[in-house]
Amino acid sequence: MSQINVPHAIINGLALSVPFFTTAPSILFAVTAVHLAYYQLFRQVMVSIILFSISFWSLLPYPSVVKFALAVLSLSGFLFTTVLFPPLQLPRPTGKYRVGVIDRYIKKSSTLKSKFSNESYVNIRILYPAEAASGETTEIPYQPLGSAICNQFMAFGAPGPLKKLGGLLHYWLLITVPFQRNASLVVGKDKFPVVVYSHGLGGSNSLYSYQAGQLASNGYVTILVEHSDGSAPLTKAQDGHIIEHDMTMYPLRETEKGAWDTPPYVKQRREQLEVRVHEVIEAAKFAMKTLPSEARFKGRLEVKKGVHLVGHSFGGATVLSAAARHEKIVKSVIAHDPAVDWMTDDSRYNLLKGSGHDGSGGYEEFDEEATGLEETPTLMMYCDDWVRTGFGHNFVTIDRLNNGASGGKGSKGVVMDDMRHFEFSDNCLIQPVWLSKALNFSGSDPEGRAADTAKLTLDFLGTH
């Protein structure tokens, strides 16, 4: 369950409430009272807090009725803001292991020339099963790039009037991740399989901390790639410069009927995806060739037959395309709401051939047909919201996976009931449920759907 962090709640309550109710020191006590309620102390302190608020205002030269009204206003104002906008913490991983984390850059073994990225390094985060009493004890911020990433996220993802209100997301800066930096790998002789994880458009390696943490706590060394193609809100390159979100393609979506994935727009996304596939494969090669020789992981990784790939949305299209082209190093692939139309032409053809569907704009010529998805065990999970709208070619892929027309042995397509696209990421775990529902970002139980996603993913991985 998402947890309330009391010290952070006080700070957050102040930050959110001051613009609306500037009523002096009683603010702090009102906020404290609200969040103590979550720890069963509300009854013991609430009366004294109310008395303090009233007594504070009684010192000012106002009529009694005004003093009382101001006291009630200060208390109710902060009750309102702190209850509606509590700073949530991610649910802790539920597997038997603690989770260690290492952030690093790996040098690419080859360079891909692209207008979307010319970076020579891949930014990765490694989560792994860790010894409980090892590693650093300092808290790890959920968003290491600070307020800049909140501002950028709103700039490209929010409706017009809200694009400049990055402060609405600054509560993200109060969130920490439940991992231990530089912890020791759990002691023993067990060998751990490796998962490479690709984020979606507008995502980052932080935004999938819950799902990746579940994998690591259940015995999977998980490498999250933060792509350098401009699909992340912001990412920091190896030399320190900041790569901003690529906004140049969005005008291509504009039509007389509103924004939509026009063929020119989709073509650009397919070109962008080439960078992402390259980075996922670089991470997979690193996991198979370099990581096993490092002291912490030496002799403890199960990578002789390859790695597993997991991705969401644009990341789903990325890992499917990677598996189609590089089946020899991919043991299985799991795609959460994959943007199938954004897959490369050769891999999309491999997935959809014989179905009568080919995606926006059809296929362009490609040198070599990809064949990896014919043999690679594949799990596609779709939220029921995407099924209703037909996104991700689920009207084709689910049946093809379930009847054996696509994917290797054990492949299947699954529909997640009462779920929205953003619930495959942390998005709906780090904001109040009422707000997620109001924005149509989630169904009625985002924590439950996140747990279901993790279980289905782990069950599939366990059989491959």
GROMACS .gro file of N, CA and C in nm, residues 5 7 9 13 38 45 61 87 91 100 104 139 213 283 336 345 349 366 379 391 396 410 418 420 446-447 462:
model
   81
    5ASN      N    1   0.428   0.985   0.417
    5ASN     CA    2   0.551   1.025   0.484
    5ASN      C    3   0.521   1.151   0.564
    7PRO      N    4   0.693   1.377   0.778
    7PRO     CA    5   0.768   1.502   0.760
    7PRO      C    6   0.746   1.564   0.622
    9ALA      N    7   0.485   1.523   0.444
    9ALA     CA    8   0.346   1.568   0.437
    9ALA      C    9   0.334   1.711   0.490
   13GLY      N   10   0.206   1.998   0.257
   13GLY     CA   11   0.086   2.071   0.294
   13GLY      C   12   0.108   2.221   0.291
   38TYR      N   13  -0.331   0.946   1.013
   38TYR     CA   14  -0.297   0.823   0.944
   38TYR      C   15  -0.224   0.726   1.036
   45VAL      N   16  -0.460   1.443   1.955
   45VAL     CA   17  -0.399   1.575   1.933
   45VAL      C   18  -0.494   1.677   1.870
   61PRO      N   19  -0.575   4.178   1.711
   61PRO     CA   20  -0.679   4.278   1.742
   61PRO      C   21  -0.798   4.273   1.647
   87PRO      N   22   0.142   1.359   0.001
   87PRO     CA   23   0.262   1.311  -0.069
   87PRO      C   24   0.279   1.162  -0.046
   91PRO      N   25   0.464   0.190  -0.287
   91PRO     CA   26   0.456   0.067  -0.207
   91PRO      C   27   0.591  -0.005  -0.211
  100GLY      N   28   1.870  -0.367  -0.411
  100GLY     CA   29   1.984  -0.277  -0.426
  100GLY      C   30   1.974  -0.201  -0.556
  104ARG      N   31   2.445   0.400  -1.343
  104ARG     CA   32   2.571   0.411  -1.416
  104ARG      C   33   2.546   0.432  -1.565
  139GLU      N   34   1.855   0.835   0.184
  139GLU     CA   35   1.737   0.821   0.100
  139GLU      C   36   1.772   0.854  -0.046
  213GLY      N   37   1.106  -0.285  -0.922
  213GLY     CA   38   1.136  -0.326  -0.785
  213GLY      C   39   1.075  -0.460  -0.750
  283ALA      N   40   2.224  -0.273  -2.373
  283ALA     CA   41   2.208  -0.311  -2.232
  283ALA      C   42   2.206  -0.462  -2.217
  336HIS      N   43   0.369  -0.431  -2.216
  336HIS     CA   44   0.250  -0.374  -2.151
  336HIS      C   45   0.194  -0.263  -2.239
  345ASP      N   46   0.935  -0.133  -3.928
  345ASP     CA   47   0.860  -0.203  -4.033
  345ASP      C   48   0.889  -0.353  -4.035
  349TYR      N   49   0.603  -0.625  -3.932
  349TYR     CA   50   0.564  -0.724  -4.032
  349TYR      C   51   0.575  -0.865  -3.973
  366PHE      N   52   1.228  -0.290  -4.649
  366PHE     CA   53   1.332  -0.316  -4.550
  366PHE      C   54   1.421  -0.428  -4.602
  379LEU      N   55   0.445  -1.223  -2.412
  379LEU     CA   56   0.326  -1.187  -2.335
  379LEU      C   57   0.292  -1.042  -2.365
  391PHE      N   58  -0.647   0.063  -2.951
  391PHE     CA   59  -0.506   0.103  -2.956
  391PHE      C   60  -0.414  -0.019  -2.949
  396VAL      N   61  -0.591  -0.743  -3.305
  396VAL     CA   62  -0.523  -0.845  -3.385
  396VAL      C   63  -0.432  -0.930  -3.298
  410GLY      N   64   0.401  -2.090  -2.545
  410GLY     CA   65   0.356  -2.028  -2.420
  410GLY      C   66   0.314  -1.883  -2.434
  418ASP      N   67  -1.068  -0.296  -1.570
  418ASP     CA   68  -1.071  -0.175  -1.486
  418ASP      C   69  -0.933  -0.111  -1.477
  420ARG      N   70  -0.625   0.157  -1.686
  420ARG     CA   71  -0.592   0.256  -1.787
  420ARG      C   72  -0.443   0.244  -1.821
  446PRO      N   73  -0.573   0.149  -0.859
  446PRO     CA   74  -0.442   0.144  -0.926
  446PRO      C   75  -0.339   0.057  -0.854
  447GLU      N   76  -0.343   0.053  -0.722
  447GLU     CA   77  -0.248  -0.033  -0.650
  447GLU      C   78  -0.276  -0.180  -0.678
  462GLY      N   79   0.863  -1.673  -1.491
  462GLY     CA   80   0.894  -1.796  -1.419
  462GLY      C   81   0.884  -1.923  -1.503
   0.00000   0.00000   0.00000
